[in-house]
Amino acid sequence: MILERLVVGPLEENTYIIADEASGQAIVVDPGDEPDRIIDIIKHKNLQVHSVICTHTHFDHVGAAGDIKKATGAKILIHKNDLQVYETAKDQAAFWGYDIDDIPGPDGFIDEGHVIEAGNLKFKVLHTPGHSPGGICLYGEGILMSGDTIFRGSVGRTDFPGGSMEELKKSFRRLLDLPQDTKIYSGHGPETTVGMEKKTNFFVNEFL
Ligand SMILES: [Zn+2]
Ligand SMILES: [Zn+2]
């Protein structure tokens, strides 16, 4: 498995390129900004990107989705409960003092139980609301792409529109029930594991 992490944009968001090495079939998770850097890697490694998966649609995670779609023909997939958030991505960026290009509408919706494939790789979609109503994680191949639901040592904010502390608690518990050695790649900051978060996450006492 090829797994590339790029830290992009003013909010230092993690964009991931995940590919099956044998076939070159790939997905891009949360292309937030700096599309040229992302596209360079895709071209350099000769990958075929069929889907852009948004763990949620805050602007720092979708800002370059349109550029990746244009360059690769990939479909942009989001959870339907994040559609409204997606459609206001430009306004969110403006609120933070940034300007992003217009993003084309999503090409499809993903939901709990769907399986995303890239060649021989398979990832299950887990609906994990809380940080945003349509937050999802991808789980498979021993890894979890957790978006802004859980970070090393912390969790995502719940004070944006559609956020919910109660939902986030449920999602957090659910993720920490995954196998201990599952590697977590989150939307911001370094990687971790489920076992490590069970021991050290600041929110364990409050949420479990
Ligand atoms: Zn977010
Ligand atoms: Zn974020």
PDB file of C-alpha atoms and ligand atoms in Angstrom:
ATOM      1  CA  MET A   1       0.000   0.000   0.000  1.00  0.00           C
ATOM      2  CA  ILE A   2       1.182   3.473  -0.863  1.00  0.00           C
ATOM      3  CA  LEU A   3       0.203   6.022   1.786  1.00  0.00           C
ATOM      4  CA  GLU A   4       1.390   9.588   1.314  1.00  0.00           C
ATOM      5  CA  ARG A   5       0.612  12.369   3.756  1.00  0.00           C
ATOM      6  CA  LEU A   6       0.910  16.009   2.710  1.00  0.00           C
ATOM      7  CA  VAL A   7       0.414  18.844   5.151  1.00  0.00           C
ATOM      8  CA  VAL A   8      -1.373  21.579   3.217  1.00  0.00           C
ATOM      9  CA  GLY A   9      -2.823  25.036   3.638  1.00  0.00           C
ATOM     10  CA  PRO A  10      -2.932  27.594   6.428  1.00  0.00           C
ATOM     11  CA  LEU A  11      -4.631  25.215   8.880  1.00  0.00           C
ATOM     12  CA  GLU A  12      -1.977  22.534   8.275  1.00  0.00           C
ATOM     13  CA  GLU A  13      -4.476  19.958   7.142  1.00  0.00           C
ATOM     14  CA  ASN A  14      -3.405  16.404   6.277  1.00  0.00           C
ATOM     15  CA  THR A  15      -4.171  15.283   2.742  1.00  0.00           C
ATOM     16  CA  TYR A  16      -3.662  11.574   2.099  1.00  0.00           C
ATOM     17  CA  ILE A  17      -3.045   9.722  -1.123  1.00  0.00           C
ATOM     18  CA  ILE A  18      -3.721   6.007  -0.705  1.00  0.00           C
ATOM     19  CA  ALA A  19      -2.963   3.585  -3.506  1.00  0.00           C
ATOM     20  CA  ASP A  20      -2.708  -0.074  -4.274  1.00  0.00           C
ATOM     21  CA  GLU A  21       0.885  -0.476  -5.379  1.00  0.00           C
ATOM     22  CA  ALA A  22       0.262  -3.261  -7.896  1.00  0.00           C
ATOM     23  CA  SER A  23      -2.551  -1.624  -9.866  1.00  0.00           C
ATOM     24  CA  GLY A  24      -1.899   2.072  -9.196  1.00  0.00           C
ATOM     25  CA  GLN A  25      -5.576   2.495  -8.269  1.00  0.00           C
ATOM     26  CA  ALA A  26      -5.833   5.328  -5.763  1.00  0.00           C
ATOM     27  CA  ILE A  27      -8.065   7.512  -3.656  1.00  0.00           C
ATOM     28  CA  VAL A  28      -7.318  10.964  -2.308  1.00  0.00           C
ATOM     29  CA  VAL A  29      -8.625  11.741   1.162  1.00  0.00           C
ATOM     30  CA  ASP A  30      -9.291  15.364   2.121  1.00  0.00           C
ATOM     31  CA  PRO A  31      -7.474  17.402  -0.522  1.00  0.00           C
ATOM     32  CA  GLY A  32      -7.610  20.657   1.389  1.00  0.00           C
ATOM     33  CA  ASP A  33      -5.227  22.966  -0.434  1.00  0.00           C
ATOM     34  CA  GLU A  34      -2.046  23.134  -2.524  1.00  0.00           C
ATOM     35  CA  PRO A  35      -3.430  21.022  -5.400  1.00  0.00           C
ATOM     36  CA  ASP A  36      -0.198  21.225  -7.421  1.00  0.00           C
ATOM     37  CA  ARG A  37       1.729  19.352  -4.754  1.00  0.00           C
ATOM     38  CA  ILE A  38      -0.960  16.659  -4.588  1.00  0.00           C
ATOM     39  CA  ILE A  39      -1.180  16.307  -8.371  1.00  0.00           C
ATOM     40  CA  ASP A  40       2.635  16.134  -8.653  1.00  0.00           C
ATOM     41  CA  ILE A  41       2.691  13.021  -6.482  1.00  0.00           C
ATOM     42  CA  ILE A  42      -0.219  11.440  -8.349  1.00  0.00           C
ATOM     43  CA  LYS A  43       1.566  11.992 -11.669  1.00  0.00           C
ATOM     44  CA  HIS A  44       5.001  11.061 -10.415  1.00  0.00           C
ATOM     45  CA  LYS A  45       3.724   7.737  -9.069  1.00  0.00           C
ATOM     46  CA  ASN A  46       1.517   7.219 -12.100  1.00  0.00           C
ATOM     47  CA  LEU A  47      -1.650   6.683 -10.038  1.00  0.00           C
ATOM     48  CA  GLN A  48      -5.239   6.468 -11.256  1.00  0.00           C
ATOM     49  CA  VAL A  49      -7.386   8.360  -8.800  1.00  0.00           C
ATOM     50  CA  HIS A  50     -11.031   7.364  -9.048  1.00  0.00           C
ATOM     51  CA  SER A  51     -12.370   8.990  -5.891  1.00  0.00           C
ATOM     52  CA  VAL A  52     -11.824  12.008  -3.704  1.00  0.00           C
ATOM     53  CA  ILE A  53     -13.167  11.078  -0.290  1.00  0.00           C
ATOM     54  CA  CYS A  54     -14.007  13.889   2.121  1.00  0.00           C
ATOM     55  CA  THR A  55     -14.006  12.803   5.757  1.00  0.00           C
ATOM     56  CA  HIS A  56     -16.078  15.951   6.221  1.00  0.00           C
ATOM     57  CA  THR A  57     -16.458  19.143   4.273  1.00  0.00           C
ATOM     58  CA  HIS A  58     -14.903  21.973   6.263  1.00  0.00           C
ATOM     59  CA  PHE A  59     -13.037  24.163   3.799  1.00  0.00           C
ATOM     60  CA  ASP A  60      -9.615  23.067   4.983  1.00  0.00           C
ATOM     61  CA  HIS A  61     -10.475  19.500   3.842  1.00  0.00           C
ATOM     62  CA  VAL A  62     -12.166  20.213   0.492  1.00  0.00           C
ATOM     63  CA  GLY A  63     -10.418  23.326  -0.855  1.00  0.00           C
ATOM     64  CA  ALA A  64      -8.535  21.423  -3.570  1.00  0.00           C
ATOM     65  CA  ALA A  65     -11.216  18.809  -4.321  1.00  0.00           C
ATOM     66  CA  GLY A  66     -12.240  20.537  -7.553  1.00  0.00           C
ATOM     67  CA  ASP A  67      -8.638  20.726  -8.782  1.00  0.00           C
ATOM     68  CA  ILE A  68      -8.062  17.021  -8.140  1.00  0.00           C
ATOM     69  CA  LYS A  69     -11.284  16.174  -9.926  1.00  0.00           C
ATOM     70  CA  LYS A  70     -10.247  18.289 -12.900  1.00  0.00           C
ATOM     71  CA  ALA A  71      -6.770  16.779 -13.090  1.00  0.00           C
ATOM     72  CA  THR A  72      -7.730  13.128 -12.600  1.00  0.00           C
ATOM     73  CA  GLY A  73     -11.436  12.736 -13.396  1.00  0.00           C
ATOM     74  CA  ALA A  74     -12.046  11.484  -9.860  1.00  0.00           C
ATOM     75  CA  LYS A  75     -15.487  11.620  -8.302  1.00  0.00           C
ATOM     76  CA  ILE A  76     -15.953  13.757  -5.205  1.00  0.00           C
ATOM     77  CA  LEU A  77     -17.725  11.736  -2.512  1.00  0.00           C
ATOM     78  CA  ILE A  78     -19.122  13.105   0.732  1.00  0.00           C
ATOM     79  CA  HIS A  79     -21.691  12.056   3.336  1.00  0.00           C
ATOM     80  CA  LYS A  80     -25.068  13.565   2.544  1.00  0.00           C
ATOM     81  CA  ASN A  81     -25.418  15.059   6.017  1.00  0.00           C
ATOM     82  CA  ASP A  82     -22.454  17.280   5.176  1.00  0.00           C
ATOM     83  CA  LEU A  83     -23.946  18.660   1.976  1.00  0.00           C
ATOM     84  CA  GLN A  84     -24.927  21.945   3.555  1.00  0.00           C
ATOM     85  CA  VAL A  85     -21.489  22.300   5.120  1.00  0.00           C
ATOM     86  CA  TYR A  86     -19.939  21.504   1.729  1.00  0.00           C
ATOM     87  CA  GLU A  87     -21.977  24.151  -0.010  1.00  0.00           C
ATOM     88  CA  THR A  88     -20.793  26.787   2.450  1.00  0.00           C
ATOM     89  CA  ALA A  89     -17.091  25.892   2.260  1.00  0.00           C
ATOM     90  CA  LYS A  90     -16.283  29.183   0.560  1.00  0.00           C
ATOM     91  CA  ASP A  91     -18.051  31.126   3.317  1.00  0.00           C
ATOM     92  CA  GLN A  92     -16.223  29.160   6.011  1.00  0.00           C
ATOM     93  CA  ALA A  93     -12.929  30.054   4.363  1.00  0.00           C
ATOM     94  CA  ALA A  94     -13.937  33.717   4.176  1.00  0.00           C
ATOM     95  CA  PHE A  95     -14.825  33.621   7.885  1.00  0.00           C
ATOM     96  CA  TRP A  96     -11.238  32.539   8.608  1.00  0.00           C
ATOM     97  CA  GLY A  97      -9.927  35.220   6.258  1.00  0.00           C
ATOM     98  CA  TYR A  98      -9.068  32.918   3.353  1.00  0.00           C
ATOM     99  CA  ASP A  99     -10.255  32.655  -0.212  1.00  0.00           C
ATOM    100  CA  ILE A 100     -10.785  29.326  -1.945  1.00  0.00           C
ATOM    101  CA  ASP A 101     -11.840  28.517  -5.506  1.00  0.00           C
ATOM    102  CA  ASP A 102     -15.404  27.463  -6.213  1.00  0.00           C
ATOM    103  CA  ILE A 103     -15.806  23.739  -5.608  1.00  0.00           C
ATOM    104  CA  PRO A 104     -17.963  21.658  -7.950  1.00  0.00           C
ATOM    105  CA  GLY A 105     -20.904  19.849  -6.351  1.00  0.00           C
ATOM    106  CA  PRO A 106     -20.309  16.340  -5.034  1.00  0.00           C
ATOM    107  CA  ASP A 107     -20.598  13.449  -7.505  1.00  0.00           C
ATOM    108  CA  GLY A 108     -22.033  11.030  -5.007  1.00  0.00           C
ATOM    109  CA  PHE A 109     -22.733  10.239  -1.376  1.00  0.00           C
ATOM    110  CA  ILE A 110     -21.060   7.700   0.867  1.00  0.00           C
ATOM    111  CA  ASP A 111     -22.584   6.293   4.019  1.00  0.00           C
ATOM    112  CA  GLU A 112     -22.145   3.790   6.828  1.00  0.00           C
ATOM    113  CA  GLY A 113     -21.366   0.332   5.478  1.00  0.00           C
ATOM    114  CA  HIS A 114     -20.221   1.413   2.019  1.00  0.00           C
ATOM    115  CA  VAL A 115     -16.896  -0.024   0.947  1.00  0.00           C
ATOM    116  CA  ILE A 116     -14.356   2.098  -0.912  1.00  0.00           C
ATOM    117  CA  GLU A 117     -11.944   0.106  -3.025  1.00  0.00           C
ATOM    118  CA  ALA A 118      -8.611   1.050  -4.534  1.00  0.00           C
ATOM    119  CA  GLY A 119      -7.316  -1.953  -6.439  1.00  0.00           C
ATOM    120  CA  ASN A 120      -7.070  -4.695  -3.832  1.00  0.00           C
ATOM    121  CA  LEU A 121      -7.434  -2.296  -0.909  1.00  0.00           C
ATOM    122  CA  LYS A 122     -10.772  -2.088   0.854  1.00  0.00           C
ATOM    123  CA  PHE A 123     -11.965   0.547   3.305  1.00  0.00           C
ATOM    124  CA  LYS A 124     -15.266   0.570   5.127  1.00  0.00           C
ATOM    125  CA  VAL A 125     -17.102   3.834   5.619  1.00  0.00           C
ATOM    126  CA  LEU A 126     -18.006   4.567   9.252  1.00  0.00           C
ATOM    127  CA  HIS A 127     -20.412   7.442   9.836  1.00  0.00           C
ATOM    128  CA  THR A 128     -18.887   9.338  12.765  1.00  0.00           C
ATOM    129  CA  PRO A 129     -20.779  12.597  13.309  1.00  0.00           C
ATOM    130  CA  GLY A 130     -19.975  15.107  16.033  1.00  0.00           C
ATOM    131  CA  HIS A 131     -17.331  17.395  14.595  1.00  0.00           C
ATOM    132  CA  SER A 132     -19.651  17.807  11.610  1.00  0.00           C
ATOM    133  CA  PRO A 133     -22.985  16.080  10.857  1.00  0.00           C
ATOM    134  CA  GLY A 134     -21.660  14.120   7.888  1.00  0.00           C
ATOM    135  CA  GLY A 135     -18.287  13.186   9.309  1.00  0.00           C
ATOM    136  CA  ILE A 136     -17.000   9.789   8.213  1.00  0.00           C
ATOM    137  CA  CYS A 137     -13.948   7.643   8.805  1.00  0.00           C
ATOM    138  CA  LEU A 138     -12.420   5.090   6.475  1.00  0.00           C
ATOM    139  CA  TYR A 139     -11.423   1.855   8.133  1.00  0.00           C
ATOM    140  CA  GLY A 140      -9.523  -1.016   6.577  1.00  0.00           C
ATOM    141  CA  GLU A 141      -6.091  -2.493   5.851  1.00  0.00           C
ATOM    142  CA  GLY A 142      -5.164  -1.909   9.492  1.00  0.00           C
ATOM    143  CA  ILE A 143      -5.643   1.834   9.316  1.00  0.00           C
ATOM    144  CA  LEU A 144      -8.257   4.422  10.165  1.00  0.00           C
ATOM    145  CA  MET A 145      -8.557   7.710   8.324  1.00  0.00           C
ATOM    146  CA  SER A 146     -10.228   9.640  11.114  1.00  0.00           C
ATOM    147  CA  GLY A 147     -10.664  13.150   9.723  1.00  0.00           C
ATOM    148  CA  ASP A 148     -11.218  15.629  12.557  1.00  0.00           C
ATOM    149  CA  THR A 149     -13.122  13.175  14.777  1.00  0.00           C
ATOM    150  CA  ILE A 150     -10.044  12.085  16.717  1.00  0.00           C
ATOM    151  CA  PHE A 151      -6.476  13.423  16.778  1.00  0.00           C
ATOM    152  CA  ARG A 152      -3.424  12.258  18.635  1.00  0.00           C
ATOM    153  CA  GLY A 153      -4.268  13.326  22.173  1.00  0.00           C
ATOM    154  CA  SER A 154      -7.428  15.211  21.300  1.00  0.00           C
ATOM    155  CA  VAL A 155     -10.720  15.389  19.418  1.00  0.00           C
ATOM    156  CA  GLY A 156     -12.320  17.748  16.907  1.00  0.00           C
ATOM    157  CA  ARG A 157     -14.232  20.860  17.925  1.00  0.00           C
ATOM    158  CA  THR A 158     -18.008  20.670  18.135  1.00  0.00           C
ATOM    159  CA  ASP A 159     -18.806  24.378  18.019  1.00  0.00           C
ATOM    160  CA  PHE A 160     -19.126  24.699  14.247  1.00  0.00           C
ATOM    161  CA  PRO A 161     -22.585  24.561  12.598  1.00  0.00           C
ATOM    162  CA  GLY A 162     -23.995  21.038  12.862  1.00  0.00           C
ATOM    163  CA  GLY A 163     -21.460  19.993  15.497  1.00  0.00           C
ATOM    164  CA  SER A 164     -22.608  17.919  18.481  1.00  0.00           C
ATOM    165  CA  MET A 165     -20.706  16.970  21.613  1.00  0.00           C
ATOM    166  CA  GLU A 166     -23.075  14.048  22.276  1.00  0.00           C
ATOM    167  CA  GLU A 167     -22.540  12.650  18.790  1.00  0.00           C
ATOM    168  CA  LEU A 168     -18.805  13.166  19.029  1.00  0.00           C
ATOM    169  CA  LYS A 169     -18.701  11.173  22.275  1.00  0.00           C
ATOM    170  CA  LYS A 170     -20.482   8.269  20.599  1.00  0.00           C
ATOM    171  CA  SER A 171     -18.177   8.387  17.590  1.00  0.00           C
ATOM    172  CA  PHE A 172     -15.114   8.563  19.853  1.00  0.00           C
ATOM    173  CA  ARG A 173     -16.215   5.493  21.816  1.00  0.00           C
ATOM    174  CA  ARG A 174     -16.866   3.623  18.634  1.00  0.00           C
ATOM    175  CA  LEU A 175     -13.421   4.362  17.211  1.00  0.00           C
ATOM    176  CA  LEU A 176     -11.652   3.371  20.411  1.00  0.00           C
ATOM    177  CA  ASP A 177     -13.404  -0.016  20.197  1.00  0.00           C
ATOM    178  CA  LEU A 178     -11.483  -0.820  17.010  1.00  0.00           C
ATOM    179  CA  PRO A 179      -8.477  -3.161  17.313  1.00  0.00           C
ATOM    180  CA  GLN A 180      -5.737  -1.623  19.462  1.00  0.00           C
ATOM    181  CA  ASP A 181      -3.067  -1.778  16.797  1.00  0.00           C
ATOM    182  CA  THR A 182      -5.146   0.121  14.224  1.00  0.00           C
ATOM    183  CA  LYS A 183      -3.078   3.041  12.964  1.00  0.00           C
ATOM    184  CA  ILE A 184      -4.914   6.349  13.013  1.00  0.00           C
ATOM    185  CA  TYR A 185      -4.258   8.994  10.368  1.00  0.00           C
ATOM    186  CA  SER A 186      -6.181  12.109  11.286  1.00  0.00           C
ATOM    187  CA  GLY A 187      -7.003  15.396   9.642  1.00  0.00           C
ATOM    188  CA  HIS A 188      -4.396  17.349  11.539  1.00  0.00           C
ATOM    189  CA  GLY A 189      -1.205  16.382  13.333  1.00  0.00           C
ATOM    190  CA  PRO A 190       0.796  13.179  13.521  1.00  0.00           C
ATOM    191  CA  GLU A 191      -0.354   9.571  13.323  1.00  0.00           C
ATOM    192  CA  THR A 192      -1.208   7.466  16.347  1.00  0.00           C
ATOM    193  CA  THR A 193      -2.915   4.161  17.189  1.00  0.00           C
ATOM    194  CA  VAL A 194      -6.187   3.182  18.832  1.00  0.00           C
ATOM    195  CA  GLY A 195      -4.246   1.644  21.740  1.00  0.00           C
ATOM    196  CA  MET A 196      -2.205   4.789  22.258  1.00  0.00           C
ATOM    197  CA  GLU A 197      -5.331   6.976  22.312  1.00  0.00           C
ATOM    198  CA  LYS A 198      -7.020   4.673  24.803  1.00  0.00           C
ATOM    199  CA  LYS A 199      -4.100   5.279  27.128  1.00  0.00           C
ATOM    200  CA  THR A 200      -3.280   8.908  26.504  1.00  0.00           C
ATOM    201  CA  ASN A 201      -6.103  10.801  24.812  1.00  0.00           C
ATOM    202  CA  PHE A 202      -7.113  13.805  26.903  1.00  0.00           C
ATOM    203  CA  PHE A 203     -10.816  13.036  26.388  1.00  0.00           C
ATOM    204  CA  VAL A 204     -10.811   9.390  27.497  1.00  0.00           C
ATOM    205  CA  ASN A 205     -11.898  10.165  31.071  1.00  0.00           C
ATOM    206  CA  GLU A 206     -14.667  12.451  29.959  1.00  0.00           C
ATOM    207  CA  PHE A 207     -15.954  10.461  26.975  1.00  0.00           C
ATOM    208  CA  LEU A 208     -15.649   6.735  27.824  1.00  0.00           C
TER     209      LEU A 208
HETATM  210 ZN    ZN B   1     -13.050  20.061  10.427  1.00  0.00          ZN
HETATM  211 ZN    ZN B   2      -9.750  20.214   9.765  1.00  0.00          ZN
END
